[in-house]
PDB file of C-alpha atoms in Angstrom:
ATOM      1  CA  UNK A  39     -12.353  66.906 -68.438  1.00 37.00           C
ATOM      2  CA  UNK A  40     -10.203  64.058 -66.812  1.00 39.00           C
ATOM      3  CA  UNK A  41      -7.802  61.963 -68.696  1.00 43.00           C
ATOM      4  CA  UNK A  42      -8.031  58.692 -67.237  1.00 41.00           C
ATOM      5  CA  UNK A  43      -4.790  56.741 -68.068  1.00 44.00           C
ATOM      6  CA  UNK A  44      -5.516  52.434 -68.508  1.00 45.00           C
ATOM      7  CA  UNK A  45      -2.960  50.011 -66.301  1.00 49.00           C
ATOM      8  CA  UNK A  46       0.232  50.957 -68.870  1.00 52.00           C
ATOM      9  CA  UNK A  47      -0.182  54.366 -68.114  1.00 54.00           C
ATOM     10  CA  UNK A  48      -1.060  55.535 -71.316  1.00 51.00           C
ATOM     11  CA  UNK A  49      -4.414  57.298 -72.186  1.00 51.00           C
ATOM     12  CA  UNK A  50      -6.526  56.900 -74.895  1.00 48.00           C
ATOM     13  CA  UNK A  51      -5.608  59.418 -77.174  1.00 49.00           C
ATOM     14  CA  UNK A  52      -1.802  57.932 -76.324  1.00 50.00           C
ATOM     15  CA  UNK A  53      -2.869  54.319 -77.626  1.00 49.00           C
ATOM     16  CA  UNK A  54      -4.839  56.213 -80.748  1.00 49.00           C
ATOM     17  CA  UNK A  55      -1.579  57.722 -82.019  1.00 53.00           C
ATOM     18  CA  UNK A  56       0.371  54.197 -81.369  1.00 54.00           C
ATOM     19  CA  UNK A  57      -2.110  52.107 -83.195  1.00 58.00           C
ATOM     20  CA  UNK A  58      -2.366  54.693 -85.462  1.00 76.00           C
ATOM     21  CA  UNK A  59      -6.510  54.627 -85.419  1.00 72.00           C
ATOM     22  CA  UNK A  60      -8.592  58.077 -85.210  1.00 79.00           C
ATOM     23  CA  UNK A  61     -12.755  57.365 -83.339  1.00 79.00           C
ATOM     24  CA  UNK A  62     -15.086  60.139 -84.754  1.00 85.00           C
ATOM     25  CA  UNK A  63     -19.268  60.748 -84.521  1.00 90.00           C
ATOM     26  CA  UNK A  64     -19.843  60.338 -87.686  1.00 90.00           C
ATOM     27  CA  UNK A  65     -23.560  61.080 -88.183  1.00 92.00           C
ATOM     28  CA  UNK A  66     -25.722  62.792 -84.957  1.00 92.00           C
ATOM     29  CA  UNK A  67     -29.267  63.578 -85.229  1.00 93.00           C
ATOM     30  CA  UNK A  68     -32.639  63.151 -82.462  1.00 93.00           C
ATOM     31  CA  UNK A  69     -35.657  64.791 -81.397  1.00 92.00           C
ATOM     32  CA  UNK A  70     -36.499  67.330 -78.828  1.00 94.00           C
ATOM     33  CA  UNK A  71     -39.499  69.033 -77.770  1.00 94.00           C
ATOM     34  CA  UNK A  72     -40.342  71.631 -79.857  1.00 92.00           C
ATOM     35  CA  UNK A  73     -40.456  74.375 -77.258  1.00 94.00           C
ATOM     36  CA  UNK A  74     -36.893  74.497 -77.491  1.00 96.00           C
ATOM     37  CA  UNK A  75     -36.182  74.977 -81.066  1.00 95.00           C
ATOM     38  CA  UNK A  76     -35.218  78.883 -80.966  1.00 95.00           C
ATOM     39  CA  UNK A  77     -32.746  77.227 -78.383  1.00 96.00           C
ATOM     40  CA  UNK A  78     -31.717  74.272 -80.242  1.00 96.00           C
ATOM     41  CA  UNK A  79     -30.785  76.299 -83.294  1.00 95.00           C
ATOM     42  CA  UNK A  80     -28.881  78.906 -81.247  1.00 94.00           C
ATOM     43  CA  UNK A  81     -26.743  76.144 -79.484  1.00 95.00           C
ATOM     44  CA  UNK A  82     -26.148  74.773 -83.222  1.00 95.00           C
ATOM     45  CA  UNK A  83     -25.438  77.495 -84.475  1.00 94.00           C
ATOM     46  CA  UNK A  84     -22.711  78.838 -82.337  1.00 93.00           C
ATOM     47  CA  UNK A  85     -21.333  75.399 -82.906  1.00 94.00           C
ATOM     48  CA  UNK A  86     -21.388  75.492 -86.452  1.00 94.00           C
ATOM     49  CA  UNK A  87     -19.935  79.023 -86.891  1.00 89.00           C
ATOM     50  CA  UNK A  88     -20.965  81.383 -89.771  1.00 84.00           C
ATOM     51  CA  UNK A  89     -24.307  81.130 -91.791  1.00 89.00           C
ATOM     52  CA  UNK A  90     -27.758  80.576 -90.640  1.00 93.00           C
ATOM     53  CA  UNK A  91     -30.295  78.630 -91.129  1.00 94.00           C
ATOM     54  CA  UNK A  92     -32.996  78.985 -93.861  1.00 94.00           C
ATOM     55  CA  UNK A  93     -36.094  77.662 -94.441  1.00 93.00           C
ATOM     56  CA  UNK A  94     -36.956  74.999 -97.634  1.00 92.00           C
ATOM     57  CA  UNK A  95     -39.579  75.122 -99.426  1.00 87.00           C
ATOM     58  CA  UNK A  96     -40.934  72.136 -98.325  1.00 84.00           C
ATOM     59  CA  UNK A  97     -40.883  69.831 -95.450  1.00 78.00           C
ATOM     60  CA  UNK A  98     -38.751  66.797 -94.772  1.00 79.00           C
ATOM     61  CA  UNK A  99     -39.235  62.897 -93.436  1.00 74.00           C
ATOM     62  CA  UNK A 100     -42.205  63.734 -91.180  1.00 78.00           C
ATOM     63  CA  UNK A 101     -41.585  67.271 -90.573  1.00 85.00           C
ATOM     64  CA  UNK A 102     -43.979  69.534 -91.853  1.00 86.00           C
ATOM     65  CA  UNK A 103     -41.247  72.324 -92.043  1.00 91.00           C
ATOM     66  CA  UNK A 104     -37.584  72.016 -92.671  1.00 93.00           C
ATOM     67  CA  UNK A 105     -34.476  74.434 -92.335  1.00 95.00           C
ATOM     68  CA  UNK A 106     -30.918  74.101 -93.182  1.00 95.00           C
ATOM     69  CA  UNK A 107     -27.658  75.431 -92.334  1.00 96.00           C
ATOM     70  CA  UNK A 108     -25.162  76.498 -95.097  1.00 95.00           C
ATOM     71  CA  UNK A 109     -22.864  73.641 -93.852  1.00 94.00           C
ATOM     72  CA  UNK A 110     -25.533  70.543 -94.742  1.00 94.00           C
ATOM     73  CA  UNK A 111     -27.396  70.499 -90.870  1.00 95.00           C
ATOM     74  CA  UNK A 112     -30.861  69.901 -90.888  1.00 95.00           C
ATOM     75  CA  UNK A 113     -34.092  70.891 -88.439  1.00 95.00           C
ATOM     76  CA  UNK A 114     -37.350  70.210 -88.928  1.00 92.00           C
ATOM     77  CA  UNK A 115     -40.282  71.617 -87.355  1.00 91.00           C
ATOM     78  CA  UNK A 116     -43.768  70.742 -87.489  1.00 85.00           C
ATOM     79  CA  UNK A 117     -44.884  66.930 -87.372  1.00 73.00           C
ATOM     80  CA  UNK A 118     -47.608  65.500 -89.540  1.00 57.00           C
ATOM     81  CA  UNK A 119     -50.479  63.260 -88.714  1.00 58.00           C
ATOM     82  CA  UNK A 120     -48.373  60.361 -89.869  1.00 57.00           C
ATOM     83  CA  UNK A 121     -46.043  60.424 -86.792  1.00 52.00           C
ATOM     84  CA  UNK A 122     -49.123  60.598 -84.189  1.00 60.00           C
ATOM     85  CA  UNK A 123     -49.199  63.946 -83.324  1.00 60.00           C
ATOM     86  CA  UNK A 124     -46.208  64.162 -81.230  1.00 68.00           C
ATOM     87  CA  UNK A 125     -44.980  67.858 -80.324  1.00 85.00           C
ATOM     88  CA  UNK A 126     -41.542  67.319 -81.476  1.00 89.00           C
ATOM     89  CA  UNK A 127     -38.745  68.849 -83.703  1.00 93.00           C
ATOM     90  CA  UNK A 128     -35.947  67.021 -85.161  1.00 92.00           C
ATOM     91  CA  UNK A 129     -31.785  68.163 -85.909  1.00 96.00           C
ATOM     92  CA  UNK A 130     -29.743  66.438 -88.524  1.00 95.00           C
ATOM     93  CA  UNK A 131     -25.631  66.184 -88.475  1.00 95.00           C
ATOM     94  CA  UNK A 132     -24.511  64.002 -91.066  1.00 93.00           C
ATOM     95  CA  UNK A 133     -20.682  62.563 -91.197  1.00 90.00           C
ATOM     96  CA  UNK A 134     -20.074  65.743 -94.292  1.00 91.00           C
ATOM     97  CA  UNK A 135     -21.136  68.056 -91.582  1.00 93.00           C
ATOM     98  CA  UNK A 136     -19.439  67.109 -88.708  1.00 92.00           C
ATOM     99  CA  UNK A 137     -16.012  66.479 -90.567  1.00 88.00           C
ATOM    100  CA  UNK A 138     -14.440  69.617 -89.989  1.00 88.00           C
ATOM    101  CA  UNK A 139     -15.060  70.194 -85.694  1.00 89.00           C
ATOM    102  CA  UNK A 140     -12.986  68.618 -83.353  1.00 88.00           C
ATOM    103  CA  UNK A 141     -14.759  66.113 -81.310  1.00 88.00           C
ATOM    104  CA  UNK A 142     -14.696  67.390 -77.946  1.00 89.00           C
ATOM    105  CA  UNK A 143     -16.920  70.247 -78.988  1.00 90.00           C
ATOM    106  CA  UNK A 144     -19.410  67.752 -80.633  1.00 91.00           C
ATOM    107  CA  UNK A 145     -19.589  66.419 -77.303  1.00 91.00           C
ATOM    108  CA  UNK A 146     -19.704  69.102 -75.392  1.00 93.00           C
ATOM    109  CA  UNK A 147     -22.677  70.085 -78.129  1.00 94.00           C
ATOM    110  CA  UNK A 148     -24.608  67.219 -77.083  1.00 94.00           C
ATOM    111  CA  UNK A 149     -24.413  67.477 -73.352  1.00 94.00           C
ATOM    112  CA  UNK A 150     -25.780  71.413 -73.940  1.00 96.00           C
ATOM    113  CA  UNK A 151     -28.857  69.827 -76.089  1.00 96.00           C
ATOM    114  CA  UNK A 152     -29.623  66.577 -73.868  1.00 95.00           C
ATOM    115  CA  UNK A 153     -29.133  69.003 -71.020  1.00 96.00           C
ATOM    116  CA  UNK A 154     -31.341  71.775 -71.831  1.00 96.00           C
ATOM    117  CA  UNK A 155     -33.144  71.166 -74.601  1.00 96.00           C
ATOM    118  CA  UNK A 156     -34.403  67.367 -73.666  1.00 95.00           C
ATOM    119  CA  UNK A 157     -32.401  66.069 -76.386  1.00 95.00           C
ATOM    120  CA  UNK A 158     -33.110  62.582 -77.626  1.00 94.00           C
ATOM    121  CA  UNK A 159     -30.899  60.957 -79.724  1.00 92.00           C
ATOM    122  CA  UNK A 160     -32.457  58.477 -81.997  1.00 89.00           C
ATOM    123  CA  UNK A 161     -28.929  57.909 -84.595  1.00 89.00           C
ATOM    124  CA  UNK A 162     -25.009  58.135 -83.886  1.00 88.00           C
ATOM    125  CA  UNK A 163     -23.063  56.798 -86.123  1.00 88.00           C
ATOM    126  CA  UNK A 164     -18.943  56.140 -85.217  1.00 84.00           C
ATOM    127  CA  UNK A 165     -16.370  55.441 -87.754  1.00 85.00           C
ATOM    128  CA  UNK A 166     -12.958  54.264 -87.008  1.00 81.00           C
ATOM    129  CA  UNK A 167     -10.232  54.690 -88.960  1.00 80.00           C
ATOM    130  CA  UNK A 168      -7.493  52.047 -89.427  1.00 79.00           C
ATOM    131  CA  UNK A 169      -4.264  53.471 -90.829  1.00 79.00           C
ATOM    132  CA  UNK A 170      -2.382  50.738 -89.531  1.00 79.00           C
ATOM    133  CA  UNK A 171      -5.049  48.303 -90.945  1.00 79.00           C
ATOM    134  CA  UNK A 172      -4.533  46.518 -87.698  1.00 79.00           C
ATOM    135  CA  UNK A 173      -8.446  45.804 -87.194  1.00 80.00           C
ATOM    136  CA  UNK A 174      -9.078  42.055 -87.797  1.00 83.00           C
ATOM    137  CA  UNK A 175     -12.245  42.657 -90.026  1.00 83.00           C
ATOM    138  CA  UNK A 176     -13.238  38.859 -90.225  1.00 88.00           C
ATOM    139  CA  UNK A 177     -13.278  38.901 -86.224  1.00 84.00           C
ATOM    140  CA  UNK A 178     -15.339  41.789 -86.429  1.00 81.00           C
ATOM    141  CA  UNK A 179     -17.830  40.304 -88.850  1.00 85.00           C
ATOM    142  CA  UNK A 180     -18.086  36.913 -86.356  1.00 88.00           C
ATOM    143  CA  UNK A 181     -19.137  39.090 -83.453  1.00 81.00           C
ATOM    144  CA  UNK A 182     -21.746  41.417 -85.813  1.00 80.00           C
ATOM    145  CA  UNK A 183     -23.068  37.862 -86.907  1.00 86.00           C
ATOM    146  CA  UNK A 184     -23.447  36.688 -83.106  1.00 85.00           C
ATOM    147  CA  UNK A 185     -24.790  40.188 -82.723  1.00 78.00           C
ATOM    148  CA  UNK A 186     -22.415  41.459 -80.170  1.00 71.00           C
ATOM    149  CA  UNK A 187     -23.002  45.403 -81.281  1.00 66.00           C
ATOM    150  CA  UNK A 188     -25.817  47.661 -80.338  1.00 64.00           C
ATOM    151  CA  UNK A 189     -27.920  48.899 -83.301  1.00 59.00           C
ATOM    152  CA  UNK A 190     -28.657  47.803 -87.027  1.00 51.00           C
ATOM    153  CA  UNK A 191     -26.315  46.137 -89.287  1.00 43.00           C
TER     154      UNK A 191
END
C-alpha cells in the first residue's frame, strides 16, 4: 500500500494522531451471487479467526436461511418470493463485530469479496471519533441539512 503524504508532508494517519481523531467501518454488509457463498464464508472466516458458522433455526430479513458466526456476523442464504426471485445471498458485519480487527484487513476483506465473489455493498457505516472534540457539530448539521453527505440521515 502507498502512503501518500498531503502538501505539509504529513500523512493521514500523521494528522489522525495530531487531531487526535480515529476513522473506522463501522457496520459492512451487501449481497453477492449465491454461487459464491462456500467462498464468501471461507474469506470471512479466515478473517474472523476461530469459530464457524452455524445455521439458525430460521431465516432472516428476506433470506430464507440464515447462519452466524460466534463473533455476531451474519449470512443468509436463500431469498423468498418477496425480494423477486433474485439468486442472491447476503453477509452482515455490524460495528460489535468489526470492533476488534484492524482496519486495513477489513479492507483488504472487501477488495477479496468485491473481487471474487461479485460483492455488492448495499450499507457502510463510518464513525469518527473526536477525542479532541475538535469537530464543529453545528457545521456538520448545516451541511447534512443542505444534504452535502451521501446516504440517509
Amino acid at each position: 500500500m502507498v502512503t501518500r503524504k498531503n502538501p505539509s508532508g504529513k500523512t493521514r494517519v500523521d494528522r489522525e494522531k495530531e487531531s487526535n481523531r480515529t476513522y473506522r467501518i463501522d457496520w459492512f454488509q451487501g449481497t453477492f451471487p449465491s454461487r459464491y457463498f462456500e467462498k464468501v464464508i471461507s474469506f470471512t472466516s479466515k478473517f474472523l479467526g476461530e469459530g464457524e458458522f452455524e445455521e439458525l433455526y430460521k431465516g432472516l430479513r428476506y433470506f430464507n436461511r440464515a447462519f452466524q458466526h460466534p463473533s455476531g456476523a451474519i449470512l443468509g442464504l436463500g431469498r423468498d418470493d418477496r425480494s423477486g426471485g433474485a439468486d442472491l445471498a447476503y453477509l452482515e458485519l455490524s460495528g460489535s463485530v468489526l470492533l476488534p480487527y484492524k482496519q486495513s484487513r477489513l479492507r483488504k476483506l472487501m477488495r477479496v469479496l468485491r473481487k471474487k465473489c461479485n460483492f455488492k455493498c448495499t450499507r457502510i457505516d463510518l464513525c469518527i471519533d473526536d477525542f479532541s472534540r475538535s469537530l464543529d457539530i453545528h457545521k456538520i448539521k448545516r451541511a447534512t441539512d443542505k444534504h452535502h453527505h451521501v446516504g440517509f440521515l
